[in-house]
mmCIF file of N, CA and C in Angstrom:
data_model
loop_
_atom_site.group_PDB
_atom_site.id
_atom_site.type_symbol
_atom_site.label_atom_id
_atom_site.label_comp_id
_atom_site.label_asym_id
_atom_site.label_seq_id
_atom_site.Cartn_x
_atom_site.Cartn_y
_atom_site.Cartn_z
ATOM 1 N N ASP A 4 -7.674 16.696 -10.581
ATOM 2 C CA ASP A 4 -7.001 17.020 -9.336
ATOM 3 C C ASP A 4 -5.661 16.308 -9.282
ATOM 4 N N LYS A 5 -4.668 17.011 -8.804
ATOM 5 C CA LYS A 5 -3.351 16.412 -8.614
ATOM 6 C C LYS A 5 -3.054 16.382 -7.119
ATOM 7 N N VAL A 6 -2.730 15.195 -6.618
ATOM 8 C CA VAL A 6 -2.394 15.024 -5.209
ATOM 9 C C VAL A 6 -0.902 14.791 -5.116
ATOM 10 N N LYS A 7 -0.239 15.571 -4.306
ATOM 11 C CA LYS A 7 1.193 15.409 -4.109
ATOM 12 C C LYS A 7 1.412 14.417 -2.974
ATOM 13 N N MET A 8 2.263 13.434 -3.218
ATOM 14 C CA MET A 8 2.555 12.445 -2.185
ATOM 15 C C MET A 8 3.627 13.012 -1.263
ATOM 16 N N VAL A 9 3.214 13.309 -0.046
ATOM 17 C CA VAL A 9 4.101 13.903 0.944
ATOM 18 C C VAL A 9 4.128 13.014 2.181
ATOM 19 N N PRO A 10 5.188 13.102 2.982
ATOM 20 C CA PRO A 10 5.245 12.307 4.208
ATOM 21 C C PRO A 10 3.990 12.508 5.061
ATOM 22 N N GLY A 11 3.454 11.392 5.544
ATOM 23 C CA GLY A 11 2.238 11.410 6.348
ATOM 24 C C GLY A 11 1.001 10.990 5.567
ATOM 25 N N LEU A 12 1.087 11.004 4.234
ATOM 26 C CA LEU A 12 -0.042 10.578 3.408
ATOM 27 C C LEU A 12 -0.188 9.065 3.493
ATOM 28 N N VAL A 13 -1.394 8.588 3.747
ATOM 29 C CA VAL A 13 -1.691 7.155 3.799
ATOM 30 C C VAL A 13 -2.787 6.879 2.775
ATOM 31 N N PHE A 14 -2.624 5.810 1.987
ATOM 32 C CA PHE A 14 -3.608 5.480 0.966
ATOM 33 C C PHE A 14 -3.611 3.982 0.716
ATOM 34 N N THR A 15 -4.583 3.513 -0.062
ATOM 35 C CA THR A 15 -4.667 2.092 -0.393
ATOM 36 C C THR A 15 -4.608 1.897 -1.903
ATOM 37 N N ILE A 16 -4.126 0.732 -2.291
ATOM 38 C CA ILE A 16 -4.190 0.261 -3.668
ATOM 39 C C ILE A 16 -5.077 -0.973 -3.622
ATOM 40 N N GLU A 17 -6.155 -0.965 -4.400
ATOM 41 C CA GLU A 17 -7.172 -2.014 -4.314
ATOM 42 C C GLU A 17 -7.509 -2.581 -5.695
ATOM 43 N N PRO A 18 -6.650 -3.433 -6.257
ATOM 44 C CA PRO A 18 -6.957 -4.005 -7.569
ATOM 45 C C PRO A 18 -8.066 -5.055 -7.485
ATOM 46 N N MET A 19 -8.793 -5.212 -8.590
ATOM 47 C CA MET A 19 -9.814 -6.255 -8.722
ATOM 48 C C MET A 19 -9.472 -7.115 -9.932
ATOM 49 N N ILE A 20 -9.680 -8.410 -9.807
ATOM 50 C CA ILE A 20 -9.539 -9.340 -10.924
ATOM 51 C C ILE A 20 -10.932 -9.886 -11.199
ATOM 52 N N ASN A 21 -11.408 -9.713 -12.432
ATOM 53 C CA ASN A 21 -12.768 -10.109 -12.788
ATOM 54 C C ASN A 21 -12.759 -11.242 -13.803
ATOM 55 N N THR A 22 -13.737 -12.155 -13.687
ATOM 56 C CA THR A 22 -13.831 -13.267 -14.637
ATOM 57 C C THR A 22 -14.438 -12.838 -15.962
ATOM 58 N N GLY A 23 -15.204 -11.792 -15.973
ATOM 59 C CA GLY A 23 -15.842 -11.317 -17.199
ATOM 60 C C GLY A 23 -15.238 -9.993 -17.635
ATOM 61 N N ARG A 24 -16.111 -9.069 -17.969
ATOM 62 C CA ARG A 24 -15.668 -7.743 -18.401
ATOM 63 C C ARG A 24 -15.072 -6.974 -17.221
ATOM 64 N N PRO A 25 -14.181 -6.031 -17.477
ATOM 65 C CA PRO A 25 -13.556 -5.281 -16.393
ATOM 66 C C PRO A 25 -14.430 -4.155 -15.839
ATOM 67 N N ASP A 26 -15.557 -3.864 -16.491
ATOM 68 C CA ASP A 26 -16.398 -2.742 -16.083
ATOM 69 C C ASP A 26 -17.079 -3.013 -14.744
ATOM 70 N N CYS A 27 -17.025 -2.015 -13.857
ATOM 71 C CA CYS A 27 -17.631 -2.134 -12.522
ATOM 72 C C CYS A 27 -18.561 -0.961 -12.271
ATOM 73 N N LYS A 28 -19.432 -1.132 -11.282
ATOM 74 C CA LYS A 28 -20.312 -0.054 -10.844
ATOM 75 C C LYS A 28 -20.309 -0.040 -9.324
ATOM 76 N N ILE A 29 -20.633 1.102 -8.750
ATOM 77 C CA ILE A 29 -20.713 1.257 -7.300
ATOM 78 C C ILE A 29 -22.186 1.295 -6.914
ATOM 79 N N ASP A 30 -22.555 0.495 -5.914
ATOM 80 C CA ASP A 30 -23.940 0.449 -5.440
ATOM 81 C C ASP A 30 -24.338 1.780 -4.795
ATOM 82 N N ALA A 31 -25.629 1.910 -4.523
ATOM 83 C CA ALA A 31 -26.180 3.127 -3.925
ATOM 84 C C ALA A 31 -25.580 3.434 -2.556
ATOM 85 N N ASP A 32 -25.021 2.403 -1.880
ATOM 86 C CA ASP A 32 -24.416 2.655 -0.569
ATOM 87 C C ASP A 32 -23.098 3.417 -0.684
ATOM 88 N N GLY A 33 -22.623 3.620 -1.928
ATOM 89 C CA GLY A 33 -21.393 4.375 -2.142
ATOM 90 C C GLY A 33 -20.125 3.611 -1.821
ATOM 91 N N TRP A 34 -20.242 2.321 -1.518
ATOM 92 C CA TRP A 34 -19.099 1.539 -1.055
ATOM 93 C C TRP A 34 -18.925 0.243 -1.844
ATOM 94 N N THR A 35 -20.026 -0.485 -2.049
ATOM 95 C CA THR A 35 -19.975 -1.809 -2.665
ATOM 96 C C THR A 35 -19.729 -1.703 -4.164
ATOM 97 N N ALA A 36 -18.685 -2.399 -4.641
ATOM 98 C CA ALA A 36 -18.378 -2.440 -6.075
ATOM 99 C C ALA A 36 -18.835 -3.781 -6.635
ATOM 100 N N ARG A 37 -19.455 -3.742 -7.803
ATOM 101 C CA ARG A 37 -19.921 -4.948 -8.486
ATOM 102 C C ARG A 37 -19.510 -4.880 -9.947
ATOM 103 N N THR A 38 -19.321 -6.069 -10.547
ATOM 104 C CA THR A 38 -19.078 -6.102 -11.978
ATOM 105 C C THR A 38 -20.388 -5.825 -12.702
ATOM 106 N N VAL A 39 -20.317 -5.118 -13.810
ATOM 107 C CA VAL A 39 -21.514 -4.771 -14.572
ATOM 108 C C VAL A 39 -22.187 -6.017 -15.136
ATOM 109 N N ASP A 40 -21.377 -7.012 -15.560
ATOM 110 C CA ASP A 40 -21.951 -8.219 -16.169
ATOM 111 C C ASP A 40 -22.262 -9.319 -15.154
ATOM 112 N N GLY A 41 -22.072 -9.055 -13.857
ATOM 113 C CA GLY A 41 -22.368 -10.041 -12.820
ATOM 114 C C GLY A 41 -21.304 -11.112 -12.665
ATOM 115 N N GLY A 42 -20.156 -10.946 -13.332
ATOM 116 C CA GLY A 42 -19.068 -11.919 -13.223
ATOM 117 C C GLY A 42 -18.444 -11.918 -11.833
ATOM 118 N N LEU A 43 -17.802 -13.015 -11.505
ATOM 119 C CA LEU A 43 -17.117 -13.122 -10.218
ATOM 120 C C LEU A 43 -15.886 -12.230 -10.211
ATOM 121 N N SER A 44 -15.503 -11.779 -9.032
ATOM 122 C CA SER A 44 -14.301 -10.960 -8.920
ATOM 123 C C SER A 44 -13.626 -11.218 -7.584
ATOM 124 N N ALA A 45 -12.356 -10.888 -7.544
ATOM 125 C CA ALA A 45 -11.575 -10.971 -6.311
ATOM 126 C C ALA A 45 -10.880 -9.628 -6.128
ATOM 127 N N GLN A 46 -10.744 -9.209 -4.882
ATOM 128 C CA GLN A 46 -10.133 -7.920 -4.578
ATOM 129 C C GLN A 46 -9.083 -8.118 -3.505
ATOM 130 N N TRP A 47 -7.983 -7.396 -3.624
ATOM 131 C CA TRP A 47 -6.916 -7.430 -2.631
ATOM 132 C C TRP A 47 -6.530 -6.001 -2.340
ATOM 133 N N GLU A 48 -6.038 -5.749 -1.174
ATOM 134 C CA GLU A 48 -5.758 -4.370 -0.782
ATOM 135 C C GLU A 48 -4.437 -4.278 -0.039
ATOM 136 N N HIS A 49 -3.710 -3.210 -0.306
ATOM 137 C CA HIS A 49 -2.535 -2.867 0.490
ATOM 138 C C HIS A 49 -2.691 -1.429 0.963
ATOM 139 N N THR A 50 -2.324 -1.184 2.211
ATOM 140 C CA THR A 50 -2.324 0.162 2.763
ATOM 141 C C THR A 50 -0.879 0.628 2.835
ATOM 142 N N LEU A 51 -0.622 1.801 2.272
ATOM 143 C CA LEU A 51 0.733 2.334 2.196
ATOM 144 C C LEU A 51 0.798 3.701 2.855
ATOM 145 N N GLY A 52 1.963 4.032 3.363
ATOM 146 C CA GLY A 52 2.189 5.347 3.941
ATOM 147 C C GLY A 52 3.461 5.953 3.386
ATOM 148 N N ILE A 53 3.397 7.220 3.038
ATOM 149 C CA ILE A 53 4.571 7.934 2.552
ATOM 150 C C ILE A 53 5.359 8.425 3.766
ATOM 151 N N THR A 54 6.664 8.140 3.771
ATOM 152 C CA THR A 54 7.547 8.555 4.861
ATOM 153 C C THR A 54 8.626 9.489 4.317
ATOM 154 N N GLU A 55 9.434 10.023 5.190
ATOM 155 C CA GLU A 55 10.563 10.865 4.769
ATOM 156 C C GLU A 55 11.541 10.070 3.911
ATOM 157 N N ASP A 56 11.611 8.741 4.136
ATOM 158 C CA ASP A 56 12.579 7.892 3.435
ATOM 159 C C ASP A 56 11.990 7.134 2.252
ATOM 160 N N GLY A 57 10.704 7.254 1.989
ATOM 161 C CA GLY A 57 10.100 6.503 0.888
ATOM 162 C C GLY A 57 8.679 6.102 1.210
ATOM 163 N N VAL A 58 8.456 4.788 1.258
ATOM 164 C CA VAL A 58 7.102 4.280 1.489
ATOM 165 C C VAL A 58 7.149 3.093 2.445
ATOM 166 N N THR A 59 6.124 2.960 3.275
ATOM 167 C CA THR A 59 5.954 1.800 4.146
ATOM 168 C C THR A 59 4.678 1.093 3.722
ATOM 169 N N ILE A 60 4.771 -0.229 3.515
ATOM 170 C CA ILE A 60 3.589 -1.028 3.204
ATOM 171 C C ILE A 60 3.103 -1.622 4.525
ATOM 172 N N PHE A 61 2.036 -1.075 5.070
ATOM 173 C CA PHE A 61 1.547 -1.492 6.383
ATOM 174 C C PHE A 61 0.953 -2.893 6.372
ATOM 175 N N THR A 62 0.430 -3.330 5.251
ATOM 176 C CA THR A 62 -0.235 -4.629 5.168
ATOM 177 C C THR A 62 0.659 -5.711 4.579
ATOM 178 N N GLU A 63 1.948 -5.451 4.477
ATOM 179 C CA GLU A 63 2.875 -6.426 3.899
ATOM 180 C C GLU A 63 2.995 -7.646 4.806
ATOM 181 N N ARG A 64 2.923 -8.821 4.195
ATOM 182 C CA ARG A 64 3.077 -10.063 4.961
ATOM 183 C C ARG A 64 4.551 -10.420 5.062
ATOM 184 N N MET A 65 4.956 -10.799 6.229
ATOM 185 C CA MET A 65 6.333 -11.253 6.435
ATOM 186 C C MET A 65 6.357 -12.760 6.268
ATOM 187 N N MET A 66 7.033 -13.249 5.249
ATOM 188 C CA MET A 66 7.068 -14.690 4.992
ATOM 189 C C MET A 66 8.477 -15.203 5.132
#
């Protein structure tokens, strides 16, 4: 499937950093992600929106 990024589209980027292998599985609840080898992991998320002028990062921290 090809999704065209058009104004009004909102999506997330959710990288994971794992201490062991990069392979993950999704639990039966359809939501929870776990590493296959049981290694620790950390996840971070950004929510983005496509605008007429480009992109807005809704979760961006102002420092």
